[in-house]
Each structure stands twice: as C-alpha cells, then as structure tokens.
XYZ file of C-alpha atoms in Angstrom:
770
model
C 0.097 0.102 -0.177
C 2.599 2.096 0.759
C 4.577 1.882 -2.698
C 1.317 2.426 -4.444
C 1.018 5.896 -2.077
C 4.628 6.686 -3.276
C 3.625 5.479 -6.895
C 0.814 7.921 -7.299
C 2.430 10.741 -5.724
C 5.457 10.794 -7.907
C 3.169 10.469 -10.905
C 1.240 13.310 -9.687
C 4.195 15.338 -8.816
C 5.674 15.157 -12.176
C 2.144 15.855 -14.422
C 0.148 18.330 -12.639
C -0.265 21.353 -13.598
C 2.486 21.414 -16.458
C 4.433 17.881 -17.108
C 7.804 17.358 -16.301
C 10.003 19.536 -13.806
C 11.635 21.712 -15.729
C 11.053 24.741 -18.600
C 12.633 27.245 -20.484
C 12.365 31.119 -19.921
C 13.540 34.161 -21.605
C 16.111 36.537 -19.290
C 15.805 39.876 -21.359
C 12.629 42.194 -21.756
C 10.298 41.023 -24.241
C 7.540 43.421 -24.197
C 7.744 45.561 -27.174
C 8.739 46.739 -31.003
C 11.949 47.705 -29.667
C 13.002 44.661 -27.642
C 11.717 42.689 -30.263
C 14.662 44.350 -32.688
C 17.111 43.777 -30.211
C 16.229 40.409 -29.550
C 16.040 39.157 -32.914
C 16.228 40.606 -36.234
C 17.765 43.546 -36.956
C 19.666 43.764 -33.412
C 21.168 40.268 -33.281
C 23.156 40.032 -36.328
C 25.291 42.824 -34.642
C 26.075 39.857 -32.104
C 26.113 37.215 -34.609
C 29.110 39.154 -36.242
C 30.541 39.478 -32.825
C 30.612 36.526 -32.390
C 32.213 35.593 -35.659
C 34.969 37.722 -34.992
C 35.482 36.310 -31.957
C 34.106 32.945 -30.803
C 34.796 33.336 -27.316
C 32.286 36.319 -27.047
C 29.631 33.353 -26.963
C 30.462 33.050 -23.402
C 29.301 36.923 -23.272
C 26.667 37.158 -25.322
C 24.639 33.667 -24.953
C 23.738 31.239 -22.818
C 26.547 29.266 -23.283
C 28.936 30.213 -20.432
C 25.757 28.944 -18.180
C 24.730 25.830 -20.125
C 24.944 22.251 -19.499
C 23.804 19.110 -21.259
C 22.493 16.163 -19.181
C 23.033 13.408 -21.960
C 22.634 9.987 -22.092
C 21.554 6.660 -23.867
C 19.268 5.263 -21.250
C 21.182 2.229 -20.354
C 22.308 2.434 -16.759
C 19.527 4.397 -14.943
C 19.527 4.402 -11.420
C 18.986 0.911 -10.401
C 16.933 0.515 -13.258
C 19.057 -1.089 -15.473
C 18.547 -0.590 -19.322
C 15.286 0.942 -19.710
C 15.832 3.198 -22.649
C 16.649 6.647 -23.668
C 12.672 8.119 -23.067
C 11.973 6.162 -19.670
C 15.727 7.777 -18.754
C 14.082 11.551 -19.292
C 12.499 12.318 -15.831
C 15.909 11.328 -14.153
C 17.583 13.386 -16.591
C 15.024 15.914 -15.742
C 15.978 15.660 -12.287
C 19.389 16.272 -12.567
C 18.589 19.579 -14.211
C 16.835 20.590 -11.222
C 19.498 19.603 -8.954
C 21.934 22.182 -11.360
C 19.863 25.083 -11.320
C 18.914 25.059 -7.172
C 22.172 23.984 -5.912
C 24.557 26.464 -8.522
C 22.049 27.981 -10.364
C 23.185 26.104 -14.131
C 20.576 25.965 -16.674
C 20.486 22.621 -18.572
C 18.853 21.079 -21.582
C 18.501 17.145 -20.508
C 19.514 15.361 -24.120
C 18.271 11.699 -24.304
C 19.693 9.887 -27.223
C 18.063 6.757 -28.782
C 21.131 5.549 -29.499
C 23.535 2.916 -28.071
C 26.564 3.082 -30.475
C 29.407 4.605 -28.515
C 31.267 5.905 -31.950
C 27.908 7.347 -33.220
C 27.064 8.887 -29.741
C 30.433 10.518 -29.563
C 29.835 11.788 -33.113
C 26.444 13.256 -31.885
C 27.802 15.004 -28.585
C 30.882 16.369 -29.929
C 28.720 18.378 -32.590
C 26.806 19.869 -30.330
C 29.695 21.751 -28.778
C 28.691 24.769 -29.773
C 25.795 25.281 -27.735
C 27.168 24.265 -24.488
C 29.497 25.320 -22.108
C 29.815 21.580 -20.442
C 28.505 18.123 -20.516
C 27.339 16.235 -18.180
C 27.171 12.268 -19.457
C 24.686 10.361 -17.441
C 23.255 6.674 -16.465
C 25.323 5.482 -19.205
C 26.477 1.757 -18.237
C 30.010 0.498 -18.547
C 32.203 -0.051 -19.989
C 30.898 2.044 -22.672
C 30.875 5.013 -20.711
C 34.456 4.979 -20.292
C 34.830 4.828 -23.822
C 32.297 7.683 -24.812
C 34.104 10.041 -21.986
C 37.843 9.905 -22.960
C 37.103 10.094 -26.870
C 34.703 12.950 -26.369
C 37.625 15.255 -23.613
C 40.141 14.122 -26.826
C 37.453 15.861 -29.429
C 35.774 18.796 -26.920
C 37.428 21.910 -25.636
C 34.721 22.266 -23.040
C 34.757 20.038 -19.931
C 33.051 16.766 -20.207
C 31.956 14.866 -16.629
C 30.363 11.426 -16.379
C 29.506 11.925 -12.613
C 28.476 8.567 -12.222
C 32.135 7.941 -12.532
C 33.478 11.184 -10.627
C 30.808 12.558 -8.765
C 30.920 9.472 -6.676
C 34.597 9.640 -6.265
C 35.247 12.885 -5.532
C 32.320 12.502 -2.641
C 33.552 9.651 -1.099
C 37.506 10.455 -1.842
C 36.299 13.603 0.340
C 34.802 11.534 3.365
C 38.009 8.969 2.732
C 40.274 12.030 4.029
C 38.304 12.773 7.137
C 37.549 9.364 7.890
C 41.605 8.457 7.954
C 41.955 11.955 9.929
C 40.264 10.539 12.455
C 40.873 7.140 12.605
C 44.868 8.246 12.826
C 45.779 6.381 9.377
C 48.005 7.203 6.714
C 46.351 7.539 3.278
C 49.651 5.214 1.447
C 49.214 2.730 4.333
C 45.497 1.805 4.075
C 44.091 -1.216 2.259
C 40.837 -1.036 0.557
C 38.231 -3.316 -0.796
C 35.874 -2.071 -3.748
C 32.756 -4.155 -3.911
C 31.212 -3.084 -7.643
C 33.434 -2.649 -10.831
C 31.046 -0.522 -12.859
C 31.319 2.807 -13.843
C 31.878 4.267 -10.162
C 33.610 1.243 -8.655
C 36.349 1.806 -11.397
C 36.439 5.892 -10.797
C 36.539 5.637 -7.506
C 39.655 3.279 -7.601
C 41.206 5.556 -9.548
C 40.482 8.811 -7.875
C 41.788 7.267 -4.663
C 45.042 6.601 -6.070
C 45.220 9.977 -7.204
C 44.494 10.945 -2.970
C 47.511 8.958 -2.280
C 46.344 5.061 -2.082
C 48.761 2.663 -3.331
C 47.225 0.953 -6.731
C 48.631 -2.677 -5.181
C 46.694 -1.970 -1.877
C 43.329 -1.887 -3.508
C 41.251 -5.147 -4.021
C 38.270 -5.094 -6.410
C 35.652 -7.405 -6.157
C 32.787 -7.932 -9.376
C 29.724 -10.213 -9.342
C 32.211 -13.307 -10.198
C 34.402 -12.295 -7.470
C 37.940 -10.713 -7.041
C 39.501 -9.337 -9.909
C 43.320 -11.107 -10.003
C 45.632 -11.112 -12.327
C 44.677 -13.745 -14.628
C 41.216 -14.160 -14.518
C 39.437 -13.827 -17.931
C 36.110 -14.403 -17.066
C 34.045 -11.233 -17.275
C 37.122 -8.653 -17.572
C 37.734 -5.672 -19.665
C 40.955 -3.395 -19.641
C 39.292 -1.162 -16.822
C 39.024 -3.814 -14.608
C 42.792 -5.046 -15.790
C 43.981 -1.915 -14.083
C 42.886 -2.964 -10.389
C 43.533 -6.481 -10.494
C 45.299 -7.772 -7.437
C 48.422 -10.693 -7.129
C 47.395 -10.953 -3.978
C 45.777 -14.975 -2.976
C 42.206 -13.860 -2.498
C 39.374 -14.657 -4.212
C 36.171 -13.892 -1.961
C 35.033 -11.113 -0.178
C 35.709 -12.440 2.976
C 39.135 -13.059 2.064
C 39.856 -9.909 0.819
C 38.458 -7.900 3.879
C 40.874 -9.873 6.468
C 42.962 -7.013 7.924
C 41.613 -4.464 5.447
C 41.079 -0.609 6.636
C 38.158 0.115 3.885
C 35.429 -1.214 2.223
C 33.787 0.452 -0.283
C 30.579 -0.871 -1.397
C 28.932 0.221 -5.087
C 27.224 -3.083 -5.686
C 24.256 -4.845 -3.867
C 22.318 -5.460 -0.429
C 23.305 -7.129 2.410
C 27.025 -8.297 1.246
C 28.803 -7.388 3.641
C 28.190 -9.470 7.407
C 29.037 -8.523 10.819
C 31.808 -10.937 10.894
C 33.766 -9.933 8.144
C 33.554 -5.923 9.582
C 34.973 -7.863 12.979
C 37.844 -9.338 10.286
C 39.257 -5.832 9.164
C 41.802 -3.727 10.967
C 41.134 -1.205 13.698
C 38.502 1.424 13.221
C 37.966 0.421 10.016
C 36.129 2.726 7.318
C 32.601 1.451 5.872
C 30.878 3.337 2.814
C 28.215 1.115 2.230
C 26.794 3.052 -0.804
C 24.325 0.612 -2.719
C 20.900 2.410 -2.771
C 18.345 2.041 -0.891
C 19.634 -0.993 0.800
C 23.375 -0.570 1.356
C 25.702 -3.731 1.640
C 25.165 -3.457 5.599
C 22.977 -1.059 7.341
C 24.718 1.413 10.028
C 23.319 -0.335 12.903
C 25.099 -3.423 12.157
C 28.111 -1.881 11.105
C 28.207 -0.125 14.589
C 27.363 -3.498 16.318
C 30.123 -5.380 14.895
C 32.483 -2.632 15.502
C 31.387 0.289 17.492
C 34.833 2.464 16.385
C 34.190 2.081 12.773
C 33.396 4.938 10.526
C 30.318 4.228 8.629
C 29.047 6.147 5.504
C 26.108 5.432 3.333
C 23.951 6.548 0.472
C 20.600 7.438 2.742
C 19.573 10.333 4.372
C 17.910 8.631 6.992
C 21.545 7.310 8.157
C 24.960 9.829 9.003
C 27.567 10.420 6.654
C 25.431 10.371 3.336
C 27.444 10.280 0.694
C 25.506 12.054 -2.452
C 26.353 13.117 -5.670
C 24.616 16.135 -5.140
C 27.191 17.858 -3.015
C 30.096 17.799 -6.213
C 28.813 17.846 -9.523
C 27.018 21.268 -9.626
C 29.807 23.008 -8.068
C 32.503 21.470 -10.365
C 30.508 22.486 -13.441
C 29.696 26.222 -11.285
C 33.707 26.549 -11.386
C 34.118 25.458 -14.909
C 32.017 27.519 -16.288
C 32.899 30.516 -14.468
C 36.525 29.836 -15.231
C 35.517 29.105 -19.154
C 37.511 25.971 -18.586
C 38.533 23.548 -21.672
C 38.127 20.451 -19.098
C 37.771 18.979 -15.958
C 40.623 17.549 -15.207
C 42.264 15.609 -11.915
C 43.491 18.422 -10.352
C 39.841 20.250 -10.415
C 38.133 16.661 -9.010
C 40.950 16.854 -5.972
C 40.775 20.506 -5.308
C 36.675 19.697 -5.159
C 37.200 16.683 -2.495
C 39.652 18.784 -0.003
C 36.887 21.540 -0.159
C 34.449 19.177 0.976
C 36.460 17.251 3.528
C 37.348 21.093 4.819
C 33.497 22.213 4.396
C 33.056 19.032 7.197
C 35.272 20.693 9.954
C 33.368 23.945 9.925
C 30.645 24.890 11.737
C 27.155 23.697 10.361
C 24.698 26.512 9.655
C 21.769 27.071 11.564
C 19.806 25.896 8.372
C 21.270 22.720 8.069
C 20.623 21.623 11.251
C 16.944 22.353 11.062
C 17.003 20.538 7.772
C 17.635 17.285 9.629
C 15.795 18.037 12.818
C 19.489 18.200 14.468
C 20.423 20.403 17.393
C 23.819 20.313 16.772
C 26.470 18.640 14.165
C 30.324 18.921 14.432
C 33.180 17.328 13.081
C 33.289 13.179 13.812
C 33.278 9.743 13.372
C 29.240 10.355 12.368
C 30.134 13.568 10.481
C 32.600 13.456 8.319
C 31.356 14.658 4.890
C 28.952 18.164 4.837
C 25.126 17.435 4.665
C 23.524 17.437 0.829
C 21.875 20.393 1.754
C 24.672 22.386 2.668
C 24.302 25.537 1.119
C 27.929 26.793 1.687
C 29.454 23.817 -0.910
C 28.472 26.181 -3.567
C 31.172 28.815 -2.196
C 33.696 26.555 -1.123
C 33.646 23.816 -3.841
C 33.236 26.193 -6.791
C 35.792 28.489 -5.636
C 38.429 25.829 -4.941
C 37.469 23.868 -8.722
C 37.719 27.366 -9.887
C 41.115 28.221 -8.538
C 42.421 24.729 -9.931
C 41.705 24.978 -12.895
C 43.270 28.661 -13.326
C 46.553 26.811 -11.508
C 46.536 23.838 -13.843
C 46.073 26.220 -16.834
C 42.981 24.746 -18.279
C 40.721 28.075 -17.536
C 40.088 30.523 -20.488
C 39.513 33.487 -18.430
C 41.722 36.250 -18.455
C 41.200 37.990 -15.246
C 40.004 36.405 -12.001
C 39.740 37.683 -9.009
C 38.760 35.373 -6.304
C 37.610 37.301 -3.733
C 35.136 39.062 -5.784
C 34.008 35.503 -7.357
C 33.386 34.561 -3.928
C 30.840 37.233 -3.352
C 29.341 36.419 -6.946
C 28.833 32.612 -5.492
C 27.680 34.377 -1.827
C 25.042 36.059 -3.912
C 23.825 32.936 -5.681
C 23.343 31.086 -2.911
C 21.047 34.151 -1.525
C 19.513 36.558 -3.294
C 19.037 39.479 -0.384
C 23.079 39.539 -0.136
C 23.404 41.616 -3.284
C 21.024 44.008 -0.976
C 22.400 43.664 2.127
C 26.097 43.102 1.295
C 27.003 46.881 1.056
C 25.555 47.368 4.786
C 28.221 45.064 5.138
C 30.701 47.119 3.630
C 30.177 50.510 5.593
C 30.314 48.363 8.545
C 33.589 47.554 7.811
C 34.796 50.685 7.666
C 34.627 51.615 11.072
C 34.100 48.370 13.480
C 32.389 49.225 16.477
C 31.928 47.414 20.023
C 28.631 45.748 20.130
C 27.686 44.182 23.532
C 26.141 41.017 23.931
C 24.263 39.587 27.262
C 22.868 36.208 25.965
C 26.269 35.046 25.676
C 25.881 31.201 25.695
C 22.747 31.298 23.078
C 23.849 29.281 19.902
C 22.420 31.717 17.422
C 23.976 34.138 18.974
C 27.630 32.679 19.181
C 27.144 31.687 15.335
C 26.410 34.970 14.315
C 29.165 36.366 16.244
C 31.753 33.710 14.740
C 30.580 34.668 11.099
C 30.281 38.639 12.084
C 33.614 38.719 13.172
C 34.913 36.629 9.715
C 33.560 39.453 8.022
C 35.384 41.851 10.229
C 32.657 44.198 10.867
C 32.503 44.796 14.698
C 34.152 44.023 17.725
C 32.087 41.968 20.465
C 31.711 42.722 24.106
C 29.878 39.967 25.936
C 28.342 40.724 29.432
C 27.771 38.278 31.958
C 27.027 38.493 35.686
C 27.861 34.867 37.321
C 31.835 35.519 37.104
C 32.619 32.581 34.822
C 31.121 34.010 31.410
C 34.202 33.074 29.747
C 34.535 29.822 30.730
C 30.396 29.194 30.157
C 31.558 30.316 26.431
C 34.324 28.463 25.897
C 32.491 25.121 26.683
C 29.565 26.337 24.649
C 31.996 27.191 21.860
C 33.877 23.816 21.901
C 30.558 21.871 22.499
C 28.708 23.834 19.095
C 32.206 22.882 17.481
C 32.844 26.749 16.455
C 36.378 28.350 15.914
C 37.978 28.437 19.387
C 39.734 31.711 17.869
C 36.621 33.693 18.738
C 37.282 33.787 22.180
C 40.617 35.449 21.907
C 38.410 38.342 19.929
C 35.358 38.365 22.184
C 35.766 40.919 25.499
C 34.474 39.563 28.641
C 32.808 41.663 31.200
C 31.632 41.081 34.807
C 29.601 43.659 35.997
C 30.652 42.785 39.826
C 34.330 43.192 38.753
C 33.932 46.095 36.268
C 35.890 49.284 37.191
C 32.642 50.941 36.101
C 30.116 49.510 38.154
C 29.563 52.414 40.972
C 29.472 55.036 37.946
C 26.877 53.399 36.572
C 24.959 52.756 39.878
C 25.132 56.296 40.835
C 24.355 57.434 37.041
C 21.301 54.941 37.134
C 19.926 56.140 40.414
C 20.244 59.884 39.120
C 18.118 58.835 35.644
C 15.572 56.957 37.957
C 15.353 58.483 41.651
C 12.339 59.721 40.497
C 10.784 56.952 39.372
C 10.709 55.058 42.464
C 13.971 53.389 42.256
C 16.348 53.357 45.550
C 20.142 53.289 45.949
C 20.009 49.648 46.662
C 17.547 48.888 43.907
C 20.143 50.550 41.226
C 23.045 48.627 43.199
C 21.455 45.111 42.575
C 19.801 46.196 39.077
C 23.815 46.999 37.850
C 25.312 44.062 39.698
C 22.458 41.323 38.722
C 20.958 41.876 35.410
C 23.565 42.212 32.611
C 20.841 43.643 30.175
C 20.660 46.869 31.915
C 24.541 47.619 32.391
C 24.692 46.744 28.919
C 22.497 49.797 28.724
C 24.609 51.672 30.581
C 27.559 50.702 29.092
C 26.438 52.192 25.346
C 24.341 54.986 27.077
C 28.136 55.977 28.565
C 29.366 55.668 25.332
C 31.843 52.482 27.047
C 30.802 50.479 23.899
C 28.894 51.655 20.734
C 25.721 49.419 20.526
C 23.562 46.911 22.066
C 22.252 43.707 20.316
C 19.642 41.800 22.696
C 16.282 39.988 23.027
C 17.163 36.526 20.844
C 15.978 34.646 24.279
C 13.557 37.263 25.972
C 10.152 38.506 25.152
C 10.248 41.734 23.249
C 8.216 43.674 26.103
C 10.688 42.539 28.776
C 13.720 43.737 27.047
C 12.550 47.004 25.502
C 11.573 48.276 28.810
C 14.419 48.771 30.580
C 16.139 50.061 27.294
C 13.368 53.003 27.526
C 13.564 53.442 30.747
C 17.647 54.262 30.693
C 18.331 55.447 27.406
C 18.731 58.876 25.978
C 15.850 59.790 23.667
C 16.664 62.054 20.468
C 14.550 65.807 21.570
C 11.360 65.566 19.931
C 11.385 62.246 18.287
C 9.310 59.342 19.257
C 10.946 55.942 19.883
C 9.922 53.647 16.816
C 10.408 50.331 15.572
C 11.329 49.889 11.762
C 11.863 47.023 9.734
C 14.288 46.941 7.009
C 11.813 44.698 4.264
C 13.993 43.030 1.159
C 11.375 42.315 -1.214
C 12.199 41.438 -4.825
C 15.827 43.111 -4.711
C 14.795 46.330 -3.396
C 15.023 47.641 0.379
C 11.658 48.905 1.765
C 11.235 50.357 5.769
C 8.091 49.444 7.586
C 7.370 51.741 10.685
C 5.980 51.700 13.144
C 5.742 48.036 13.716
C 7.074 46.829 17.155
C 6.531 50.679 19.935
C 3.709 52.790 18.906
C 0.640 51.115 19.365
C -1.866 53.597 18.801
C 0.192 57.036 17.718
C -1.623 59.894 17.043
C -0.718 62.468 14.173
C 1.834 63.980 15.522
C 3.973 61.430 16.591
C 3.240 59.920 13.216
C 4.284 62.690 11.689
C 7.741 62.329 13.474
C 8.063 58.506 12.779
C 7.692 59.613 8.845
C 10.630 62.034 9.119
C 13.018 59.720 11.647
C 12.443 56.903 9.252
C 12.666 59.146 6.057
C 15.931 60.227 7.301
C 17.255 56.787 8.188
C 16.036 55.095 4.444
C 18.272 57.905 3.248
C 21.582 57.109 5.384
C 21.051 53.657 4.795
C 20.469 53.633 0.790
C 21.892 57.005 0.005
C 18.630 57.206 -1.881
C 15.958 59.467 -1.947
C 12.898 58.421 0.929
C 9.552 58.310 -0.772
C 7.257 58.281 2.047
C 3.491 56.737 2.170
C 0.908 57.003 4.962
C -0.867 53.885 4.885
C -4.780 53.814 5.768
C -7.725 52.384 4.967
C -9.039 55.524 3.216
C -7.660 57.364 0.049
C -6.974 60.749 0.083
C -9.781 62.028 2.231
C -12.683 59.438 0.918
C -12.978 58.772 4.450
C -13.871 61.008 7.064
C -13.393 58.435 9.749
C -11.020 59.653 12.998
C -8.393 57.199 12.358
C -8.371 58.410 8.403
C -8.216 61.853 9.577
C -5.340 60.954 12.027
C -3.330 60.108 8.959
C -4.092 62.558 6.737
C -3.014 65.286 10.045
C 0.050 63.260 10.093
C 1.211 64.312 6.547
C 0.327 68.051 6.957
C 2.377 68.136 10.174
C 5.519 66.538 8.670
C 5.359 68.872 5.333
C 5.276 71.571 7.703
C 8.234 70.587 9.785
C 10.261 69.134 6.634
C 8.457 70.678 3.182
C 11.239 68.976 1.396
C 9.837 65.703 2.497
C 8.543 63.475 -0.417
C 5.621 62.327 1.631
C 1.966 61.564 0.509
C -1.201 60.097 1.892
C -3.424 59.017 3.692
C -3.726 56.105 1.497
C -4.586 52.266 1.111
C -1.604 50.094 0.676
C -2.650 49.317 -2.710
C -2.501 53.019 -3.958
C 0.856 53.485 -2.042
C 2.280 50.336 -3.807
C 1.385 51.104 -7.117
C 2.682 53.861 -8.861
C 0.164 54.111 -12.043
C -2.721 53.717 -10.170
C -1.980 55.844 -7.862
C -1.358 58.391 -10.837
C -4.345 57.386 -12.756
C -6.741 58.020 -10.317
C -5.084 60.791 -7.604
C -2.652 62.725 -10.384
C -2.559 65.630 -8.026
C -0.429 63.242 -5.381
C 2.744 65.039 -4.745
C 4.774 62.159 -5.517
C 3.721 61.178 -8.602
C 5.783 58.945 -10.809
C 7.738 58.118 -7.484
C 7.619 54.128 -6.000
C 7.013 54.747 -2.325
C 9.938 53.168 -0.743
C 9.041 54.013 2.886
C 5.459 52.706 4.584
C 4.599 54.303 8.034
C 1.620 52.185 9.518
C -1.117 53.947 11.259
C -1.141 51.875 14.105
C 1.027 48.542 15.633
C -1.554 46.001 14.829
C -1.245 47.140 11.078
C 2.556 47.515 11.437
C 3.178 44.235 12.715
C 0.934 42.165 11.319
C 1.652 43.395 7.665
C 5.512 42.793 7.847
C 4.850 39.235 9.500
C 2.483 38.501 6.729
C 4.884 39.582 4.334
C 7.870 37.698 5.488
C 5.736 34.373 5.990
C 3.396 34.761 2.765
C 4.967 37.415 0.224
C 8.361 36.127 0.334
C 9.882 39.238 2.076
C 12.910 38.976 4.109
C 12.718 41.194 7.347
C 15.790 42.469 9.154
C 15.025 43.997 12.554
C 13.051 45.901 14.527
C 15.661 48.915 14.274
C 14.989 51.009 17.027
C 14.974 54.858 15.886
C 14.813 58.005 18.349
C 17.256 56.965 20.570
C 20.518 58.804 20.742
C 22.533 55.556 21.003
C 22.498 52.215 18.684
C 20.655 49.853 20.578
C 18.379 47.301 18.946
C 16.316 44.617 20.306
C 16.151 41.151 18.277
C 13.001 39.233 17.781
C 12.627 36.719 20.327
C 14.546 33.016 18.040
C 15.847 35.378 15.403
C 17.449 33.143 13.104
C 21.852 33.353 12.934
C 21.312 35.259 9.333
C 19.471 37.739 10.833
C 21.028 38.226 13.775
C 24.602 38.660 11.705
C 22.716 41.732 9.529
C 21.504 43.034 13.010
C 25.062 43.099 13.787
C 25.557 44.908 10.494
C 22.924 47.324 10.785
C 23.886 48.165 14.450
C 27.792 49.093 13.751
C 25.877 51.280 10.834
C 23.854 52.829 13.049
C 26.430 53.721 15.815
C 28.755 55.236 13.184
C 25.283 57.340 12.163
C 24.723 58.439 15.521
C 28.068 59.179 16.151
C 28.183 61.642 12.821
C 24.867 63.179 13.967
C 26.302 63.877 18.021
C 29.509 64.397 16.391
C 27.693 67.370 14.256
C 25.157 68.442 17.734
C 28.130 68.698 19.777
C 29.952 71.484 16.953
C-alpha cells in the first residue's frame, strides 16, 4: 500500500499543472517592438557578427556560459538498468533541477536513442557550440569510459561523467576525513571495493590520485575478486586493478582491510566480515536504497567503525549532489576547457574541509538536529549545506586556473566568492553594502545572551566579516568559561574567544559609576540606591545598556531569548531619546531585490498625528542614510486622500500635513491604501494630484501597531520578503532588540546594521556637538 501511495505521489508530482520538471524562460525584456528588434532581427545580427569575429564572446553574449547538457542513452538508469532513453528522461530532468537549485546552472536534457558508442560520441561532439559543459549520465560500463575519454579528446569544453567522478570525489572527501579521525595514513591503508562498474573503477582511480597505493586496492565484481590472470567478465578497465594477492572472495579480501567501499548489492557485508577488518574500519556502504550493511549492524560489529551510506536517514550520506553542480559551476565560470584531476582533487579537499566548519542553523533545522560537528558521524557535509557552492566552486575555479585549463583572462577570487554568495542568497546583493559600510569603522557591540547558539554562530560569522568588536557581559563571574564550553560543544572556531571582550559587572571598574548614573536617571521613578546597585550587579541587560549610554560601548543587541516587552522596557527607561522624536520600531524589508522600510511595527500602539509625523521624518532620514537614495514616504490607511472621514483616517491625513510643515522637502503623501501606495500607475491614474507622482514609495508608515506588526509578518511568511529588524529609531545610541528566536542570518545582519547605526549616531552627535 505504501509503495502504491509513493507511486501515485510521484506520478502526480510529475504531471500536475505542467508536465515534467523543467521549462525554458526568457531572461531579457520582451514586451515591445524595441525589445523584439534587439532580441531578434535586426539587432541580433550584430551579436552574431561579434561572435564570428571572436568566438569566445559566445560566453559573453549567449547562454553558453551557464548551459550544461545532461546526456544519456538510458542504458544504466539508477538501479533500473537499460530502460531506454525515453524512460530515462524524468531522471535527466531531475538532474537539471539539481543543477539549477544548487548552482544556478541551466540545463538541456538530451536523451539519445542510440547505443553505438561511436555514434554517441559523434552526436555529442557536434553539440559543442551550444553548451558550456557536458554531463554524461546513466550510460552503462564499460562503454561510458570509452565515450567520456573520446569526447574529452574531441571537445574543448568540460566533459564529466557524474556516475564515475561525482561518486569518486564525494567518497574521496569522506575518506580523507575518516582517515584523519582514525589516525591512518592514506599511503598505508588497504582498500576493498565491491563493485566494478563505472563508479567503482572511477573511485579506485581517484583514490590512487589521493594517495592510495594501487597495489593496496582489491576490487570485487559479481564473479568475485578481480585478479591477475582472470578471464571471465574482464575488460581493460577492470584489468587496471587486478590484484596479485591470493584472495578470491569478499570475506578473504576484508581480513585486515582498513576500508570497505560498497558500490554493489544490498546485504553482502556481514558483521563477521567487519570484525575481521583492521582497527577503526572505514565502511562506506553506498548501495541504494539498501546498503551492503546497515549503519546499525556495522556499529554493532565494531563500535569504532566509521560508517557512511547513500541514505539520508543515516549519518554520513555520500551523495553526488555535493559535487557535480559545484564542479561545473567552477568550470563554467573560468571557461575551462576540461574538468581535470586537479579540479576533482580540489573539490574533494574543499568538501573535506567544509565538514570541519561550524554547521549553519538552516542545515541543522533541515535535518531536525540541534548540533552537528566534525567526528565519526559527521565526516562529510550534508547534501543541503548551501556553503558547498562557495567553497567547492571556488576551489575548483582556482584549480582550473592553476592547472592552465581556464580560458578566463582576469579572475579575482574574492570577488568571485561574493558572486557565489549572491547566487546562494539573492538578498545578500542588497545587504552586502551594509557590511561594507560596517567594515569601514567596526564598533564595539555588546551582547548579554552569551551562550545562545544562534548568537555565538552569528558572532563567529560577523567576526569573519570583520565588521565589529564583540563584548560579552555576564553576571556570574564565569561567563568566559561558559562561553568556551559552549563554543567547544557547538564545534565553533575556538579562536573567536580571543576576539571577544568579557565583562563581569561585579568586577567592572565602571560598576559604581553606573549605579550612581542609574540612580540619577530613575530616582524620581521610585528606585532606591540599593535597588540601583542590585540592578547593575545582577541584570546584565541594564549594565549593557548603561555601557552604551555612557559611551563605553557603541551598540547593544539583545532579545534572542527574551520576550520583546521584557527587553524594551528597561531600554526605554535608561536610554536617552533624541529631542522631540518618538522611539519607533522599523523593519528593513528586502522585497524583490529592493529595500523598503516599514514603521512603526513594534513600539507605538496607536500613535497620534504628531507622533506619526515624526516617525515618518525619522524613518525617511534612516532610509536615506542607509541607501544613499531619496526616501518616498507613504502614510497608510484604509482611506484614500479624504475618501473617508473616520477619526483614524483623519489622524493620518493630519500627520502628513504636520510632517510637511516640519520638513517641506520631505517626499510624503497620504492618507492612502496599501494598493495605491505600492502601485505608481494606479495612484497616478486616480489621484494625479499626489505630490509623489511617478515615484515608487519605499518608506511605509502604518497607522497603528496592529497594522504594522501584522503586515511585516505576513509579508515575511506569505510574500517572500526578508525582514531585518526591528531597528529602534529615536534613541541617541545604537540599541536594538532582536525578535525572540531570530535565525543566525538575521542576527548577522542586525550586527551589521547596529554598527552602521552606531557610525550614524556618532556622526549626528558629532555634528550636534560642533
């Protein structure tokens, strides 16, 4: 019943709405006669002649630079065997999905109804003008070896048989880390490979490239051990790994072996065989979906075994998706003529190193984990680790350049990594410049939630960006000790400890000064001297706020583990406000690669007209400072330009009048509904008298907290917006409150914004002081 359900789900997935899994879309404007003349005749002729004069310009003016052919003849599709080219098409479309999802590479799937290797070679070679690379897929051995070798000779673009090399590279990365953990030298290990098809032979060849001695590899196929003198079922590719050792069965081969690679059949490796292997055996049982031995059985046989499989429900999933998209990404971006051994080794080492780094929060959530760090059950990154794009692609690109197969003339690796980062997260292109501003003058940012995993991960990442100087405040005298333990538990870089300033309020030379200042600030608000002392000694959030108020730190970021009202109350009680300016909460909303500001979303429940006017003015200033662009303010309501005379609508209308009277140069309009505010053409058609005619609003002021809070959260959850905030405006210092449970990426962005705001406040206070 379960199989039937899966079958129907798969059929529905592929057939509903639009058949298949891929489509072609145009990438340039195509809406007018002018567009047509550029895209096709007569304009396209100019591009054709440009490429004729300089063929390499095809990478500049066509999709060749980002287009890969996934080619099959359907002779070895998954575990289904020779099912034919047409039946293999769904797999090739799926491969295209993976290329696009993980590396933003476009794909045409090419299914060839041809089994003659020479004809396949002729057909594929003739397609070179179209593609930037060829990914051969699901072609049976040994023909696949011949086809790939000949195409590499004939073609001047990368040719890569993923069934061979993808498996080899990802398992090679896992092998390097497993050897490090088991403290074994690669040149001394003995390896048994079960399976002598395309993947098995390619893995064996790649392990030799990594340092395994050829004579230490024993390969086994369905006929038994491949040995010198054997004639049954042999071919030149198997002959390369024929052993001279007097072993003929898997059981005999595994006695004293260090490594088992399974690329064959389910359940052929027994517990007894595992027990006969060397100490700390490495077992990669990659038959899918049922491995040669289960993870549980291998661990029962030897608890010290390092075990990997092809399955996602076991540790150490060895999956090609960690390799092929990123190898092609690096090859395409350097206009490489081939994917060589140096590039594959670079990919394997990059993957191995990535497994030693802190695991992003998003990856942990995707797998339902709270923690994951380098060790026997984590020797290879998870397939959905987004960082593989950056680390593997850049390593491959560098190897292409170093090995002289890259055709690109000028290549800035740091800039390249930034472009990869933008492919990974489109919002990074919008927020990146905020980081650059923060780097210009890093500031001291205080935290009190010092052992929170998200805070620590964000601090590590922001330190790598070089945008701030972290200060941790804790009241138990052992804050540093606790943080050291937590960093170790999370597998973070221990070097971050040396970059963090730790402050214990009880030991601080500023303690008495803060007590006296707090008493001075709150003495008419019911506080006693004793209470002031207790608060400074035992409430790190108040101590940290006083640090920023008194100029002993530049910014405060707090709230990851607190309810918003609990955190904001003491901040508002202690921090100096800007004159005549209400404190307001603002969200930076990244929507369709544009920045918008939403205010007030967190502070003022039902602001009056004057408060709304000042919120609009301050938010507009912040927008201009943040983006170096002109703010266009829309004052939102359920009414359009006097269409309703209810009190709430009139309140917004008056706010516009007040704002204009205070700042006549401010581009502000309202009251108006959200549709009118966000649609320039609609607004200008029905209300041509509006003073922001022809301009898109970028600052939205909500009439009350209900509207603002609900809107930004709906835009985030349903509208695909990325919110950063809340940013507190109206304070003299850079103090901001995180939403409880903010993800690591948001905290990083808030650190950058807090530093930017501190720089901004410093300039403002300097100007006012002068």
